[in-house]
């Protein structure tokens, strides 16, 4: 039998349940789970705040596992065969149709209406389709990425879903060597964006957050400046940028109030990537003339990630494993029985990064 | 003596005054004015709503004139010598320094702090530096563009400053063949943007405005749909766009309320060019999650124009002079003595386009 | 029984053979063929010049048919159900994997190694998978596009595979309003590129070809200038472009010699899209200093097309059906029994466009 | 009196001559020279290989000096006043007109026909307009950039004109995090491109050159692989790139033969920046089908640099002064009297980087 941590229903306590061991159909893969992420989305799932989620649910959308068995030959994204014993991760999004207008014409597969997500929109009744489980069942077509050289399971989970999301944001940011980059928010996405902006050759990377220990993490990631969220922010940014403002601003805080502030600290003709607003936190006032039009500002919304971001995240972690202290972001490891504690700790912000190790 | 219409001071009646005939210094050009535009900015100047304007002022920033005299050899933008008798226009912006960070590093000369503008920030005490005058003095370095084949002085003034502005907006819009484009606002910029979207091969161009006779002008420009500004707009746009929304939205209304509506009618992954908000009309509420982030919207602020837009506007008008009825936008011609009437008519929206013919 | 024209083996005469009527598996569609293209590639197939082609072969990669039967619910690219009686076309490329590095990371599905092509790399032994047949079997996953308003089956076939290819080339060309565009070659791709450059708002479109009657077709498409292939070409282009050369050059001739000439007639800082070199016609000499480096030339290779190009081609043809005389490109219609004649006529360039109507 | 090293005429020995001390006109600046570069172009100048060069000539186009005197207030590119004692460099290109089609419409000021170059196209009869001189006269309008924090005069000269050129090339390369980049040539441009590709977050940077000690310099710069120029190159590149080839190739060797090889080692859909071919070294054969078209290759020619590249080069050097060993590239310092030796040593490739210190 396979044991898994399950959210039986919204707001119900997390339980450990036992399921029959899965056997792979052709094209499928069974993983023995090595580590799985606990992220803020899991707290939302626990409270039932997301629509379209089937309970009971095995959470865990970013996971690393060791291949136990494959249903015939299965190939990873580099077209190499997947073999028992390989340590791999996979894209949590599955079922992208590649047959609809968004997939094929707009080439925006993150907008495909057919996509399902491991640990979020696949329920426990459909199989071992979440990472808080001793085993994970990769259905045929799940896109598999082997861990790169020097990338440990813990390091990958420490990067978590924030890393591919930050890769997506950084691609849209189009940083040039020497650019001054301001990042709003020092959570998982913001910290990864900080690392990636540094890795991209930014001339200066500042991170702004209201919580001191989150700014400490930004400092550990290498931020040039860790700025408190107060009224002096625009002046502080202008002082470092020749009076002009940041070339690039990346919103990773999730607070609507961050948006007019981000417009204000970007320089004329600058670029503003908004990646953090992935839940609806309400309205905010902006002035279209001064915030956007007169300053020629370019604002780029960015949501979700696809396989390309995961693949590139792996390349980046393999390249920069010794430069950025991803693993140190992990505050605590939890067994399956402790999954409820993990959710409580994440919710209370007692931990930076929590990991389930079944 | 040269006669010119002058705004003596904010809110004072327009007067005709006489000035000494100018003689060109080396590199300068004296024009005999053929036509000059009256635009909404001139009404703002009359009411003293713009900062940094030196009165008394000779308005008229977009003008066409016949070359009377040059100070030695002067060359136009194609490097051809300017000769007496040539019909030319010129970029109203002068004095861009090409020696500052915005000019040379950001390559955003519209943000150069040294620029001065004919008819707006050059006062009458500095010379005949506005178009509501029998003669216009082009200082050395003013960038000169000859009228293209089949482009009449009236046609160019009918396009007015709205045409280069629309060229700038259309460049930022990056329309692809077959795209569905929605334009908010049927004023001078919106009508020109409508023409240019059609000329760019858009598959459908809709224009939305609250005023019926402005929508009539959009229809004359060739809009596929002229849509009233009401609650049915999102449904109407979705009906024509496979349920998805417009690929491209161009804001040319100047109303802050247009911005959240524009976000709403753009498709996921679409593009939104905001060009109309060139004066401060206050705040508006947006929802960063639904309006920007989740829909991957790209918003591009766009302000002002440079010589490239004027040059391209001339190419476009020469190419499409018989396809779009620019000249018919002119409602009435005014002599210098009638300049005050022209301002009143524009303010009251009794005319689509007013022209001064000294 | 279903009758189809078959190439039994390389260089063997085309025969009409009878096959069992197909019945659709789930997700498949059976079409009654209305028209199918004969293109230069079919001549190559007849002569056995392409590697990896399984004979016997039913040619015809671009086709239009009426839906006879579907295997359950099948949806088109706009997510509408496909119904008997609908007139549709489809992407000839099938089997793109969306699971490999090229599909998912590079997002260059035209480089996917798993793709198969109707009428080219699917043989007759695998089914009715070519258009020179009374019926066509659309396997599950074939991407279906309904004919747009005012697009007739003949009009679509007259555009042929050259139209989506030209859409791809025009996308890479990024034409701006007023740009001067030179097209090398007045064959199917070049003629469509001419139409699309005009539709994109180019300020001038010239077409160069060695064969007078091909230039006549370019003139019918609306080219501003039809230029013979001789030594005066660079001078002729410079005369129309202020002495600078063409802003954009599109190579659609297939002759290696066209490449250095295209570099020479492009302006400094211009763009050169090479789409015509889709078979190996040997080597050519270039001078990297003068042809590329010193003139800041950007050269963009372009090959094949995907569903987005077909979808956009349909939008374009529906929009511009009355502006460009696509249907008039058809020189002659052929019955299945005349397929061999069609190949001979295309090879001898006796026809501009040949169509099979079973 | 000011002493300067002069090339009296093509192929004549370099002499030291004395000139009257310059006095600055309004807007001009007089520098005391701290260091000036000797580059391969200077060898060409010595041999009279460049057209349009006025002899006698004071060479030295990239220089650093201490401000001695200014003609009134002069401002640097950040709009700060230039003061005696400041250590500054400047853009060697002067006189860009910002009034022609290339400057204003194409926005390609490197193609402006009016530009003059310090140390190359300004002769000694026109003033102290080259760096191999005790003093340098900066005419009004010369664009001045102060040395950044931690940037020494020697470090800047060690980067030399190769650094801004490499900045330009890297901008056109648009490297993404994790990309595999191959650089052809380990001379001044190639070594700087290697550093900048690493600074941009490339996943792997290989450098290929025929000369072992140049590859040693590449290794010192941090190249992941230093590859000899032999037949195994394509295989070596494919082995590190999943069999696909390099995502980005940068040609910095100047040899025409490098071009088909660069096409061959780029991956399908890759990008190839050609920056090294800045003198005419003749023809080379390419196959347009296999080298460009079928592989969707994008080739970008790149020539010269403008102020933005110099400004960004300074930002980069200030940021990465301790990461890349620029200063160690200097093999030897020369006094004015030794300028002829410097040319001989550069020509014979006995030195990596030679510096004149008057």
XYZ file of C-alpha atoms in Angstrom, chain A residues 47-254:
208
model
C -9.122 26.602 3.211
C -11.090 25.817 0.079
C -10.392 29.181 -1.505
C -9.818 27.933 -5.042
C -12.680 27.019 -7.378
C -12.767 23.754 -9.297
C -10.713 21.695 -6.851
C -11.907 18.090 -6.329
C -11.640 16.834 -2.737
C -10.325 14.616 -1.261
C -7.036 16.001 -2.538
C -3.411 14.878 -2.319
C -1.541 18.224 -2.460
C 1.987 18.726 -3.759
C 2.407 20.146 -7.259
C 6.199 20.375 -7.362
C 7.906 17.127 -6.459
C 11.019 15.087 -7.056
C 10.956 11.331 -7.225
C 12.983 8.279 -8.115
C 11.660 6.276 -11.035
C 10.362 2.893 -9.824
C 8.721 1.560 -12.932
C 7.717 2.690 -16.418
C 4.960 1.503 -18.719
C 7.219 0.512 -21.574
C 9.632 3.026 -22.988
C 9.038 6.554 -21.781
C 11.241 9.464 -22.797
C 12.137 12.663 -20.999
C 12.142 16.127 -22.516
C 15.629 15.619 -23.955
C 14.342 12.473 -25.684
C 16.395 10.191 -23.457
C 14.703 7.071 -22.068
C 13.571 7.278 -18.455
C 15.075 4.448 -16.377
C 14.374 3.033 -12.912
C 16.566 4.793 -10.383
C 16.594 8.133 -12.216
C 15.841 11.170 -10.081
C 13.354 13.309 -11.962
C 10.863 16.092 -11.633
C 7.931 16.815 -13.927
C 5.648 19.624 -15.023
C 2.643 19.706 -12.716
C 0.450 20.880 -15.583
C -0.864 17.973 -17.632
C -3.368 17.587 -20.405
C -2.572 20.765 -22.302
C -4.422 19.976 -25.502
C -2.214 21.406 -28.252
C -5.319 21.447 -30.348
C -7.011 24.708 -29.387
C -6.663 28.316 -30.446
C -4.642 29.311 -27.384
C -2.232 26.398 -27.742
C -1.751 26.591 -31.488
C -2.509 30.106 -32.684
C -1.742 32.341 -29.698
C 0.981 29.909 -28.593
C 0.003 30.694 -25.018
C -0.470 27.199 -23.643
C -0.850 28.572 -20.120
C -4.261 29.773 -21.337
C -5.354 26.330 -22.627
C -8.734 25.512 -21.088
C -7.991 21.768 -20.958
C -5.022 21.790 -18.612
C -5.149 19.917 -15.287
C -2.684 20.330 -12.450
C -1.102 17.688 -10.211
C -1.872 18.371 -6.559
C -4.437 21.062 -7.375
C -7.100 20.107 -9.923
C -6.518 16.346 -9.991
C -8.238 14.770 -6.963
C -7.237 11.727 -4.943
C -10.094 9.761 -6.480
C -8.334 9.954 -9.813
C -5.070 8.436 -8.569
C -1.826 9.282 -6.807
C -1.654 12.627 -8.557
C -0.092 14.789 -5.880
C 3.341 14.817 -4.286
C 2.462 14.391 -0.590
C 2.480 10.674 -1.105
C 4.996 7.877 -1.019
C 4.414 7.307 -4.703
C 3.352 9.553 -7.573
C 1.677 8.281 -10.707
C 2.809 10.110 -13.847
C 0.101 9.640 -16.449
C 1.110 9.206 -20.084
C 2.134 12.550 -21.503
C 3.390 14.034 -18.259
C 6.535 15.946 -19.197
C 9.577 14.644 -17.342
C 12.794 16.555 -16.596
C 15.753 14.765 -14.991
C 17.576 16.535 -12.170
C 20.658 18.303 -13.500
C 24.209 17.803 -12.316
C 24.667 19.012 -8.736
C 20.942 19.584 -8.288
C 19.676 17.690 -5.255
C 16.016 16.870 -4.643
C 15.961 19.302 -1.738
C 17.519 22.089 -3.775
C 14.889 21.700 -6.483
C 12.059 21.758 -3.949
C 13.621 24.788 -2.255
C 13.399 26.587 -5.588
C 9.892 25.174 -5.829
C 7.185 26.482 -8.128
C 8.617 29.943 -7.517
C 11.647 29.227 -9.661
C 9.934 28.421 -12.977
C 7.520 31.272 -12.288
C 10.484 33.597 -11.812
C 12.069 32.250 -15.001
C 8.894 33.227 -16.850
C 8.938 36.688 -15.251
C 12.610 37.225 -16.016
C 12.075 36.242 -19.650
C 9.382 38.880 -19.938
C 11.600 41.396 -18.134
C 14.319 41.263 -20.832
C 17.022 42.544 -18.506
C 20.086 44.020 -20.164
C 23.577 43.950 -18.694
C 23.881 46.786 -16.204
C 20.149 47.423 -15.781
C 18.857 48.480 -12.381
C 16.139 46.069 -11.257
C 13.736 46.512 -8.366
C 11.805 43.513 -7.066
C 8.659 44.016 -5.011
C 8.239 41.203 -2.498
C 10.726 38.772 -0.941
C 8.608 35.625 -1.016
C 9.413 32.512 -3.070
C 8.867 34.209 -6.432
C 10.620 37.418 -5.432
C 13.666 35.648 -4.000
C 14.050 33.552 -7.119
C 13.557 36.634 -9.289
C 16.304 38.329 -7.292
C 18.692 35.455 -7.983
C 17.801 35.364 -11.663
C 18.154 39.125 -12.102
C 21.641 38.865 -10.606
C 22.439 35.898 -12.830
C 21.264 37.926 -15.844
C 23.906 40.587 -15.225
C 21.775 43.326 -13.723
C 23.892 46.214 -12.509
C 21.893 46.583 -9.320
C 19.112 44.497 -7.762
C 17.005 45.890 -4.967
C 14.307 43.985 -3.102
C 11.529 45.654 -1.144
C 9.419 43.925 1.527
C 7.627 44.853 4.728
C 8.937 41.872 6.737
C 12.543 42.087 8.021
C 13.324 38.348 7.981
C 12.185 38.085 4.369
C 14.588 40.881 3.504
C 17.293 38.854 5.260
C 16.631 36.027 2.835
C 16.945 38.497 -0.038
C 20.291 39.572 1.324
C 21.390 35.948 1.437
C 20.365 35.614 -2.183
C 22.725 38.468 -2.998
C 20.464 41.515 -3.338
C 22.417 44.763 -3.560
C 19.850 46.555 -1.436
C 17.088 45.329 0.863
C 14.548 48.097 1.187
C 11.761 48.398 3.723
C 8.285 49.136 2.398
C 7.911 52.779 3.339
C 7.485 56.244 1.928
C 11.205 56.660 1.258
C 11.230 53.963 -1.404
C 10.971 56.200 -4.487
C 13.764 58.412 -3.211
C 15.971 55.438 -2.365
C 15.513 53.990 -5.831
C 16.127 57.276 -7.571
C 19.305 57.838 -5.577
C 20.836 54.666 -6.993
C 19.564 55.191 -10.546
C 20.826 58.626 -11.513
C 17.518 60.164 -10.474
C 15.597 58.275 -13.117
C 14.040 55.232 -11.421
C 14.514 51.516 -12.022
C 14.930 50.244 -15.573
C 12.940 47.152 -14.663
C 10.465 46.529 -11.841
C 9.133 43.054 -11.024
C 5.999 42.802 -8.899
C 6.119 39.635 -6.802
C 4.301 40.701 -3.660
C 0.695 39.949 -4.505
